[in-house]
Amino acid sequence: MLAASGDLWPELIAFESDSRVLSTPSAAHLYIDAVQRIKRPMSDTQRPSSRLPGFFKRSLAERAAIVSQWAGLETDEQTVLLGISGLTPNQAEHMIENVIGTYTLPLGIAVNFLINGRDYLIPMVVEEASVVAGASYAARLVRAGGGFVTSSDDPVMIGQIQVLDVDDVYVAAGQVMAIKDRLLAEANSRDPVIVELGGGARDVEVRPLMETPAGPMLIVHLLYDVRDAMGANTVNTACEHLAPIIEEVTGGRVNLRILSNLADRRLATAECTIPPDVLATDELSGADVVRGIVEAYAFAAADPYRAATHNKGVMNGMDAVCIATGNDWRALEAGAHAYAARSGRYTSMSEWWADGEGNLCGRLKLPVAVGMVGGATRVHPTARVALKILGVSSARELAEVMVAVGLAQNLAAIRALATTGIQAGHMRLHARQLAIAAGASGELLQRVVEAMIAEGAIRLDRAQELVKELRG
Ligand code: NAD
């Protein structure tokens, strides 16, 4: 287990107490050499605890070194973390069109995650303050109750084929189902790699839509196990291949052939149970906090206005992991919100309740269409490093980690809202950002922040005045 004490890292402390030193390549290489000298990482079976007290108090370089050792990162992977290497404009040019550069965001690590008895450090890419801290804090609470328990479906995506201009939609549905085996075999012929890996077409379903603005139509669903891919390209290719066959047997006309982002055959679930005493604050008993959180959930369950914000908190965590791992966060968002509206009324993605012993119990079940191959996951150098830090071995495991992070993020938000409110923490961070914008750094930065908080005046003009006064 990694010790939290600073004397484990003497080589590092020797030349970096200020992360700015890493902005020069030579200093960064000194740092990397030091990390290499520190004893080599342990194998996965000896994975150390993700409970890293005081991680947030360390310098950026120390944190990077701890994570590098924890995850066994190679030198080239460490240079990616430090921003010395990473996505180059040349690589970016092959990802999208009309590239003129690259755009960077902070990469943070949420600590304390214990999922199915395994420790995880969670890479999160997000521009919003408090997200990484919130996830880490909530994971510590959940850890006290034994950690997250997760499960997931096989990675089955849905491809949709829209069939129009048939004489009778129900007859056409029968014609499609009569050649189901042929359709499955044809779909499998498009991606022998996935079939070889145990995936491939699983089933065909038909859904007549009788009342649409364009009249009756038949929707054919292809259910396809995409293994460790997100699966959009794979499923779209299969659907395009099946379209002429479906036109031939139905005599109809196929319009759209595209996957559905409502990936409700690919659900991942995370659950947790937290003893009430762990939740107690200076002002509130554990039972009071449990009640407040359950009431907060009830509000989101009953009110779409609250549910939207409650669910945004869930997605704060899930999106950050999605982006860090090079996955498609729009696909994740679309699936999660559509699933939250599956009853016909938009509601809370998560559920919170108290069990018979007064423990706080939580559950998050969502479609999670993410991959470890394909898309940007293997192209983006930082995504590759993030996947290595996570140490997940399948897309299912990644999906389970993501719902655990979503549940943690949701807990952090509603716990704060049901106790002290979120502004206290936010305002400190906001004050810090304003002080930096006003030109403060080091000790002056701290003094400006404290002064603004004490005065209750957290504004840029006041930060600028304070910088002048305190410098004077
Ligand atoms: P992909 O086509 O890049 O990669 C998947 C391929 O990798 C498979 O076809 C397979 O041949 C190969 N492979 C190798 N090892 C594998 C393994 N262990 N498991 C599975 N496949 C393996 O990627 P994809 O996941 O099909 O598509 C994802 C991309 O599609 C994302 O970039 C997404 O943004 C984009 N996309 C999304 C939508 C949408 O969400 N509606 C639509 C179109 C495209």
Coordinates of C-alpha atoms and ligand atoms in Angstrom, one line a residue:
M1 CA 0.0 0.0 0.0
L2 CA 1.3 3.5 -0.8
A3 CA 2.1 5.5 2.2
A4 CA 0.7 9.0 2.3
S5 CA 3.8 10.5 4.0
G6 CA 5.9 12.9 2.0
D7 CA 9.2 11.1 2.9
L8 CA 8.3 8.3 0.5
W9 CA 9.0 10.7 -2.3
P10 CA 12.3 12.4 -1.4
E11 CA 13.6 12.5 -5.0
L12 CA 10.5 14.4 -6.1
I13 CA 10.4 16.8 -3.2
A14 CA 14.0 17.7 -4.0
F15 CA 13.1 19.5 -7.2
E16 CA 9.5 20.2 -7.3
S17 CA 7.4 21.8 -4.6
D18 CA 5.8 24.0 -7.3
S19 CA 4.1 22.4 -10.2
R20 CA 5.1 25.3 -12.4
V21 CA 8.6 23.8 -12.5
L22 CA 7.2 21.1 -14.7
S23 CA 6.5 23.5 -17.5
T24 CA 10.0 23.1 -18.7
P25 CA 10.8 19.8 -20.5
S26 CA 14.1 19.3 -18.7
A27 CA 12.5 19.6 -15.3
A28 CA 9.8 17.3 -16.3
H29 CA 12.3 14.7 -17.4
L30 CA 14.1 15.0 -14.1
Y31 CA 10.7 14.3 -12.4
I32 CA 10.2 11.3 -14.7
D33 CA 13.6 9.9 -13.9
A34 CA 12.8 10.2 -10.2
V35 CA 9.6 8.4 -10.6
Q36 CA 11.4 5.6 -12.4
R37 CA 13.9 5.3 -9.5
I38 CA 11.1 4.9 -7.0
K39 CA 10.4 1.2 -6.6
R40 CA 8.6 -0.3 -9.6
P41 CA 4.8 -0.7 -9.5
M42 CA 3.1 -3.8 -8.2
S43 CA 1.2 -6.2 -10.4
D44 CA -2.6 -5.9 -10.7
T45 CA -3.2 -8.7 -8.2
Q46 CA -1.4 -6.6 -5.6
R47 CA -3.3 -3.5 -6.6
P48 CA -2.9 -1.0 -3.7
S49 CA -5.7 0.7 -1.9
S50 CA -7.3 3.7 -3.7
R51 CA -7.8 5.3 -0.2
L52 CA -5.1 7.9 -0.4
P53 CA -5.6 10.3 2.5
G54 CA -4.3 13.8 1.8
F55 CA -3.9 13.2 -1.9
F56 CA -5.5 16.6 -2.6
K57 CA -2.9 18.4 -0.5
R58 CA 0.0 17.2 -2.6
S59 CA 1.5 19.1 -5.5
L60 CA 0.4 18.3 -9.0
A61 CA 3.7 16.5 -9.7
E62 CA 3.5 14.4 -6.6
R63 CA 0.0 13.4 -7.4
A64 CA 1.1 12.4 -10.9
A65 CA 4.0 10.4 -9.4
I66 CA 1.7 8.6 -7.0
V67 CA -0.8 7.7 -9.7
S68 CA 2.1 6.7 -12.1
Q69 CA 3.4 4.3 -9.5
W70 CA 0.0 3.1 -8.5
A71 CA -1.0 2.3 -12.1
G72 CA 2.5 1.2 -13.3
L73 CA 2.7 3.9 -16.0
E74 CA 5.7 3.8 -18.3
T75 CA 7.8 6.9 -19.0
D76 CA 6.0 7.8 -22.2
E77 CA 2.6 7.5 -20.4
Q78 CA 3.8 9.8 -17.7
T79 CA 4.8 12.4 -20.2
V80 CA 1.2 12.3 -21.4
L81 CA -0.1 13.0 -17.9
L82 CA 2.2 16.0 -17.6
G83 CA 1.1 17.4 -20.9
I84 CA 4.6 17.1 -22.4
S85 CA 3.2 14.8 -25.0
G86 CA -0.4 14.0 -25.7
L87 CA -2.8 14.5 -28.6
T88 CA -0.8 16.2 -31.4
P89 CA -2.3 18.4 -34.1
N90 CA -1.3 15.7 -36.6
Q91 CA -3.3 13.1 -34.7
A92 CA -6.2 15.4 -34.2
E93 CA -6.3 16.0 -37.9
H94 CA -7.2 12.4 -38.4
M95 CA -10.1 12.6 -35.9
I96 CA -12.3 15.4 -37.1
E97 CA -12.5 17.8 -40.0
N98 CA -11.0 21.3 -40.5
V99 CA -8.7 20.9 -37.5
I100 CA -6.8 24.0 -36.5
G101 CA -5.4 22.9 -33.2
T102 CA -6.1 21.0 -30.0
Y103 CA -8.0 22.0 -26.8
T104 CA -7.0 20.8 -23.3
L105 CA -9.0 20.3 -20.1
P106 CA -7.9 19.4 -16.6
L107 CA -7.5 15.7 -15.8
G108 CA -8.1 14.9 -12.1
I109 CA -8.1 11.7 -10.2
A110 CA -10.9 10.7 -7.8
V111 CA -9.6 8.5 -5.0
N112 CA -11.2 6.1 -2.5
F113 CA -13.3 4.0 -5.0
L114 CA -13.9 0.4 -4.0
I115 CA -16.0 -1.4 -6.5
N116 CA -16.9 -5.1 -6.0
G117 CA -14.0 -5.3 -3.6
R118 CA -11.5 -3.9 -6.1
D119 CA -9.7 -0.6 -5.7
Y120 CA -9.9 2.0 -8.5
L121 CA -8.4 5.4 -9.1
I122 CA -10.8 7.3 -11.4
P123 CA -9.5 9.6 -14.1
M124 CA -11.9 12.5 -14.7
V125 CA -11.7 15.2 -17.3
V126 CA -14.0 18.1 -16.4
E127 CA -13.8 21.9 -16.3
E128 CA -16.1 22.3 -13.3
A129 CA -14.7 22.7 -9.8
S130 CA -15.8 20.3 -7.0
V131 CA -16.7 17.4 -9.2
V132 CA -13.5 15.4 -8.5
A133 CA -13.5 16.3 -4.8
G134 CA -17.2 15.4 -4.5
A135 CA -16.7 12.0 -6.1
S136 CA -13.7 11.2 -3.9
Y137 CA -15.6 12.3 -0.8
A138 CA -18.7 10.2 -1.6
A139 CA -16.5 7.2 -2.5
R140 CA -15.0 7.4 1.0
L141 CA -18.5 7.4 2.5
V142 CA -19.5 4.4 0.4
R143 CA -16.2 2.6 1.2
A144 CA -17.2 2.7 4.9
G145 CA -20.2 0.7 3.9
G146 CA -18.2 -1.9 2.0
G147 CA -17.9 -0.1 -1.3
F148 CA -20.0 -0.2 -4.5
V149 CA -21.6 -3.4 -5.8
T150 CA -22.1 -3.3 -9.5
S151 CA -23.4 -5.5 -12.3
S152 CA -24.1 -5.1 -16.0
D153 CA -25.8 -6.7 -19.0
D154 CA -24.0 -8.1 -22.0
P155 CA -22.9 -5.2 -24.3
V156 CA -25.9 -5.4 -26.6
M157 CA -26.7 -2.4 -28.8
I158 CA -29.8 -1.8 -30.8
G159 CA -29.7 -0.9 -34.5
Q160 CA -32.8 0.5 -36.1
I161 CA -34.0 0.0 -39.7
Q162 CA -37.0 2.2 -40.7
V163 CA -39.2 0.4 -43.3
L164 CA -41.9 2.5 -45.2
D165 CA -44.3 2.1 -48.1
V166 CA -45.3 -1.5 -47.2
D167 CA -48.9 -2.5 -47.9
D168 CA -49.4 -3.9 -44.4
V169 CA -47.0 -3.2 -41.6
Y170 CA -48.0 -6.3 -39.7
V171 CA -47.5 -8.5 -42.8
A172 CA -44.1 -6.9 -43.3
A173 CA -43.2 -7.6 -39.7
G174 CA -44.0 -11.3 -40.2
Q175 CA -41.9 -11.3 -43.4
V176 CA -38.9 -9.9 -41.5
M177 CA -39.2 -12.4 -38.7
A178 CA -39.5 -15.3 -41.1
I179 CA -35.9 -14.6 -42.3
K180 CA -34.5 -13.8 -38.9
D181 CA -31.7 -16.4 -39.0
R182 CA -30.6 -15.1 -42.4
L183 CA -30.6 -11.5 -41.1
L184 CA -28.4 -12.6 -38.1
A185 CA -26.0 -14.5 -40.3
E186 CA -25.8 -11.5 -42.8
A187 CA -25.2 -9.1 -39.9
N188 CA -22.4 -11.3 -38.5
S189 CA -20.7 -11.5 -41.9
R190 CA -19.8 -7.7 -41.6
D191 CA -17.6 -8.0 -38.5
P192 CA -15.7 -11.3 -38.2
V193 CA -13.5 -9.7 -35.5
I194 CA -16.4 -9.1 -33.1
V195 CA -17.9 -12.6 -33.9
E196 CA -14.5 -14.2 -33.2
L197 CA -14.5 -12.4 -29.9
G198 CA -17.9 -14.0 -28.9
G199 CA -20.0 -11.0 -29.9
G200 CA -22.2 -10.4 -33.0
A201 CA -25.9 -10.3 -33.9
R202 CA -28.1 -11.7 -31.2
D203 CA -31.7 -11.1 -32.2
V204 CA -34.2 -9.3 -34.5
E205 CA -37.3 -7.5 -33.2
V206 CA -40.1 -5.8 -35.1
R207 CA -42.0 -2.7 -33.9
P208 CA -44.9 -1.4 -36.0
L209 CA -45.4 2.3 -35.5
M210 CA -48.9 2.9 -36.8
E211 CA -49.4 6.6 -35.9
T212 CA -46.5 8.8 -37.1
P213 CA -46.6 12.1 -39.1
A214 CA -45.4 10.0 -42.1
G215 CA -48.1 7.3 -41.6
P216 CA -47.5 3.7 -40.6
M217 CA -44.0 2.3 -40.6
L218 CA -42.2 -0.8 -39.5
I219 CA -39.1 -0.4 -37.3
V220 CA -36.8 -3.4 -37.3
H221 CA -34.4 -3.7 -34.4
L222 CA -31.1 -5.6 -34.7
L223 CA -29.7 -6.5 -31.3
Y224 CA -26.0 -6.8 -31.5
D225 CA -23.4 -7.7 -28.9
V226 CA -20.5 -5.3 -29.6
R227 CA -18.1 -6.8 -27.0
D228 CA -15.6 -4.1 -25.9
A229 CA -16.6 -1.5 -28.5
M230 CA -19.1 1.3 -28.1
G231 CA -20.5 -0.2 -31.2
A232 CA -22.0 2.6 -33.3
N233 CA -19.9 1.9 -36.4
T234 CA -20.3 -1.8 -36.1
V235 CA -24.1 -1.7 -35.7
N236 CA -24.5 1.0 -38.4
T237 CA -22.5 -1.1 -40.8
A238 CA -24.7 -4.2 -40.0
C239 CA -27.9 -2.2 -40.4
E240 CA -26.9 -0.7 -43.8
H241 CA -26.0 -4.3 -44.9
L242 CA -29.4 -5.6 -43.9
A243 CA -31.5 -2.8 -45.5
P244 CA -31.6 -4.2 -49.1
I245 CA -32.5 -7.7 -47.8
I246 CA -35.4 -6.2 -45.8
E247 CA -36.6 -4.1 -48.8
E248 CA -36.5 -7.3 -50.9
V249 CA -38.7 -9.4 -48.5
T250 CA -41.1 -6.7 -47.6
G251 CA -41.4 -4.9 -50.9
G252 CA -41.0 -1.7 -48.8
R253 CA -38.5 1.2 -48.8
V254 CA -35.8 1.5 -46.1
N255 CA -35.0 5.1 -45.0
L256 CA -32.9 5.3 -41.8
R257 CA -30.4 2.6 -40.7
I258 CA -28.7 3.7 -37.5
L259 CA -28.1 2.6 -33.9
S260 CA -30.3 3.8 -31.1
N261 CA -28.7 5.6 -28.2
L262 CA -31.4 4.4 -25.9
A263 CA -29.1 1.4 -25.2
D264 CA -31.5 -0.2 -22.7
R265 CA -30.2 -3.7 -23.4
R266 CA -26.8 -2.6 -22.1
L267 CA -27.6 -1.4 -18.6
A268 CA -25.1 -1.1 -15.8
T269 CA -26.1 -0.9 -12.2
A270 CA -24.3 0.4 -9.1
E271 CA -25.5 0.0 -5.6
C272 CA -24.3 1.1 -2.2
T273 CA -25.2 0.9 1.5
I274 CA -23.9 3.5 3.9
P275 CA -24.2 3.3 7.7
P276 CA -25.8 6.4 9.1
D277 CA -23.0 7.3 11.6
V278 CA -20.7 7.8 8.6
L279 CA -23.0 10.5 7.4
A280 CA -23.3 12.5 10.6
T281 CA -22.0 16.1 10.6
D282 CA -21.2 18.5 13.4
E283 CA -24.8 19.8 13.3
L284 CA -26.8 16.8 12.1
S285 CA -27.1 13.2 13.2
G286 CA -26.6 10.4 10.7
A287 CA -30.3 9.6 10.8
D288 CA -31.1 13.3 9.9
V289 CA -28.7 13.2 7.0
V290 CA -30.2 9.9 5.7
R291 CA -33.7 11.5 5.9
G292 CA -32.5 14.6 4.1
I293 CA -31.0 12.6 1.3
V294 CA -34.1 10.4 0.9
E295 CA -36.2 13.5 0.8
A296 CA -33.9 15.1 -1.8
Y297 CA -34.4 11.9 -3.9
A298 CA -38.2 12.0 -3.5
F299 CA -38.2 15.6 -4.8
A300 CA -36.2 14.5 -7.9
A301 CA -38.4 11.4 -8.4
A302 CA -41.6 13.6 -8.4
D303 CA -40.5 16.7 -10.2
P304 CA -38.8 17.0 -13.7
Y305 CA -37.5 20.4 -12.9
R306 CA -35.5 19.0 -9.9
A307 CA -34.8 15.7 -11.8
A308 CA -33.0 17.6 -14.5
T309 CA -30.5 19.1 -12.0
H310 CA -30.3 15.9 -9.9
N311 CA -29.4 13.9 -13.0
K312 CA -27.0 16.6 -14.2
G313 CA -25.1 15.8 -11.0
V314 CA -25.0 12.1 -11.9
M315 CA -23.7 12.9 -15.4
N316 CA -21.1 15.3 -14.0
G317 CA -19.3 12.1 -12.8
M318 CA -20.1 9.8 -15.7
D319 CA -19.3 12.3 -18.4
A320 CA -15.9 13.1 -16.8
V321 CA -14.9 9.5 -17.0
C322 CA -16.4 9.1 -20.4
I323 CA -14.3 12.0 -21.7
A324 CA -11.2 10.9 -19.9
T325 CA -11.4 7.5 -21.6
G326 CA -12.0 8.9 -25.1
N327 CA -15.7 7.8 -25.2
D328 CA -18.7 9.5 -26.7
W329 CA -20.3 11.5 -24.0
R330 CA -23.2 12.7 -26.1
A331 CA -24.2 9.1 -26.7
L332 CA -24.0 8.5 -22.9
E333 CA -26.0 11.6 -22.2
A334 CA -28.7 10.8 -24.8
G335 CA -29.1 7.2 -23.5
A336 CA -29.2 8.2 -19.8
H337 CA -31.8 11.0 -20.2
A338 CA -34.0 8.9 -22.5
Y339 CA -33.9 6.1 -20.0
A340 CA -34.8 8.5 -17.2
A341 CA -38.0 9.3 -19.2
R342 CA -38.9 5.7 -20.1
S343 CA -42.1 5.8 -18.1
G344 CA -43.3 8.7 -20.2
R345 CA -42.4 11.2 -17.4
Y346 CA -38.8 12.4 -16.9
T347 CA -37.6 11.4 -13.4
S348 CA -34.6 10.7 -11.2
M349 CA -31.9 8.4 -12.7
S350 CA -31.0 7.2 -9.2
E351 CA -32.9 5.9 -6.2
W352 CA -32.2 6.5 -2.5
W353 CA -33.9 4.9 0.5
A354 CA -33.3 3.9 4.1
D355 CA -33.2 0.2 4.9
G356 CA -34.6 -1.4 8.1
E357 CA -31.4 -0.6 10.0
G358 CA -31.4 3.0 9.1
N359 CA -28.6 2.6 6.5
L360 CA -28.7 4.9 3.4
C361 CA -29.1 2.7 0.3
G362 CA -28.6 4.0 -3.2
R363 CA -28.9 2.5 -6.7
L364 CA -28.1 3.8 -10.2
K365 CA -29.1 1.8 -13.3
L366 CA -28.5 3.3 -16.7
P367 CA -27.6 2.4 -20.3
V368 CA -23.9 2.8 -20.6
A369 CA -22.7 2.5 -24.2
V370 CA -18.9 2.9 -23.8
G371 CA -15.9 1.1 -25.3
M372 CA -12.3 0.3 -24.7
V373 CA -11.6 -0.1 -28.5
G374 CA -12.7 2.0 -31.4
G375 CA -13.6 5.7 -31.5
A376 CA -11.0 7.8 -29.8
T377 CA -10.3 5.3 -27.0
R378 CA -7.1 4.0 -28.6
V379 CA -6.3 7.0 -30.7
H380 CA -6.1 9.7 -28.0
P381 CA -2.9 9.2 -26.0
T382 CA -4.5 10.6 -22.8
A383 CA -7.5 8.3 -23.1
R384 CA -5.1 5.3 -23.4
V385 CA -3.4 6.4 -20.2
A386 CA -6.7 7.0 -18.4
L387 CA -7.8 3.4 -19.3
K388 CA -4.6 2.1 -18.0
I389 CA -5.0 4.0 -14.7
L390 CA -8.5 2.6 -14.4
G391 CA -7.2 -0.9 -15.1
V392 CA -10.5 -2.1 -16.5
S393 CA -10.3 -5.2 -18.7
S394 CA -13.7 -5.0 -20.5
A395 CA -16.2 -2.4 -21.7
R396 CA -18.6 -3.9 -19.2
E397 CA -16.2 -3.3 -16.3
L398 CA -15.8 0.3 -17.6
A399 CA -19.5 0.8 -17.7
E400 CA -19.8 -0.5 -14.1
V401 CA -17.1 1.9 -12.9
M402 CA -18.9 4.7 -14.6
V403 CA -22.3 4.1 -12.9
A404 CA -20.4 3.8 -9.6
V405 CA -18.9 7.2 -10.2
G406 CA -22.3 8.6 -11.2
L407 CA -23.9 7.3 -8.0
A408 CA -21.0 8.7 -6.0
Q409 CA -21.3 12.1 -7.7
N410 CA -25.1 12.2 -7.1
L411 CA -24.5 11.3 -3.4
A412 CA -22.0 14.1 -3.0
A413 CA -24.4 16.6 -4.5
I414 CA -27.5 15.6 -2.6
R415 CA -25.6 15.1 0.7
A416 CA -24.2 18.7 0.4
L417 CA -27.6 20.1 -0.6
A418 CA -29.4 18.3 2.3
T419 CA -26.8 19.5 4.8
T420 CA -24.7 22.6 4.5
G421 CA -25.7 23.6 0.9
I422 CA -23.2 23.6 -1.9
Q423 CA -22.3 27.3 -2.0
A424 CA -19.8 27.2 0.9
G425 CA -17.4 24.9 -1.0
H426 CA -18.2 26.4 -4.3
M427 CA -17.6 30.0 -3.1
R428 CA -14.1 29.1 -1.7
L429 CA -13.2 27.7 -5.2
H430 CA -14.8 30.7 -6.9
A431 CA -12.8 33.0 -4.6
R432 CA -9.6 31.2 -5.5
Q433 CA -10.3 31.6 -9.2
L434 CA -11.1 35.3 -8.8
A435 CA -7.9 35.8 -6.8
I436 CA -5.9 34.1 -9.5
A437 CA -7.6 36.3 -12.1
A438 CA -6.7 39.3 -10.1
G439 CA -3.0 38.3 -10.3
A440 CA -2.5 36.7 -6.9
S441 CA -0.3 33.7 -6.4
G442 CA 1.4 31.7 -3.6
E443 CA 0.8 33.1 -0.1
L444 CA -0.9 36.3 -1.4
L445 CA -3.5 34.1 -3.1
Q446 CA -4.4 32.4 0.1
R447 CA -4.7 35.8 2.0
V448 CA -6.9 37.3 -0.7
V449 CA -9.2 34.2 -0.7
E450 CA -9.5 34.2 3.1
A451 CA -10.2 38.0 3.2
M452 CA -12.9 37.7 0.5
I453 CA -14.6 34.8 2.4
A454 CA -14.4 36.6 5.8
E455 CA -16.0 39.7 4.2
G456 CA -18.5 37.7 2.3
A457 CA -17.5 39.8 -0.8
I458 CA -16.4 37.3 -3.4
R459 CA -16.1 39.5 -6.5
L460 CA -13.4 40.3 -9.0
D461 CA -13.2 44.0 -8.2
R462 CA -12.7 43.2 -4.5
A463 CA -10.0 40.6 -5.3
Q464 CA -8.2 43.3 -7.4
E465 CA -8.5 45.8 -4.5
L466 CA -7.2 43.2 -2.0
V467 CA -4.3 42.3 -4.3
K468 CA -3.3 46.0 -4.4
E469 CA -3.8 46.5 -0.6
L470 CA -2.0 43.3 0.5
R471 CA 0.9 43.8 -2.0
G472 CA 1.3 47.4 -0.7
Ligands
NAD1 P1 -15.0 1.2 -34.2 O1 -15.7 0.9 -35.4 O2 -13.9 2.3 -34.3 O3 -14.3 -0.1 -33.5 C1 -15.0 -1.2 -33.3 C2 -14.3 -2.3 -34.1 O4 -13.1 -2.7 -33.4 C3 -15.1 -3.6 -34.2 O5 -15.9 -3.5 -35.3 C4 -14.1 -4.7 -34.2 O6 -13.9 -5.1 -35.6 C5 -12.8 -4.1 -33.6 N1 -12.5 -4.8 -32.3 C6 -11.2 -5.2 -32.0 N2 -11.2 -5.7 -30.8 C7 -12.5 -5.6 -30.3 C8 -13.1 -6.0 -29.1 N3 -12.4 -6.5 -28.0 N4 -14.4 -5.7 -28.9 C9 -15.1 -5.1 -29.9 N5 -14.6 -4.8 -31.1 C10 -13.3 -5.0 -31.3 O7 -15.9 1.7 -33.0 P2 -17.4 1.6 -32.6 O8 -17.4 1.3 -31.2 O9 -18.2 0.7 -33.5 O10 -17.9 3.1 -32.9 C11 -17.7 4.1 -31.9 C12 -17.7 5.4 -32.6 O11 -18.9 5.7 -33.3 C13 -17.6 6.5 -31.6 O12 -16.5 7.4 -32.0 C14 -18.9 7.3 -31.7 O13 -18.7 8.6 -31.4 C15 -19.2 7.0 -33.1 N6 -20.7 7.2 -33.6 C16 -21.7 7.3 -32.7 C17 -23.0 7.4 -33.1 C18 -24.1 7.5 -32.1 O14 -23.9 7.4 -30.9 N7 -25.4 7.7 -32.5 C19 -23.3 7.3 -34.5 C20 -22.2 7.1 -35.4 C21 -20.9 7.1 -34.9

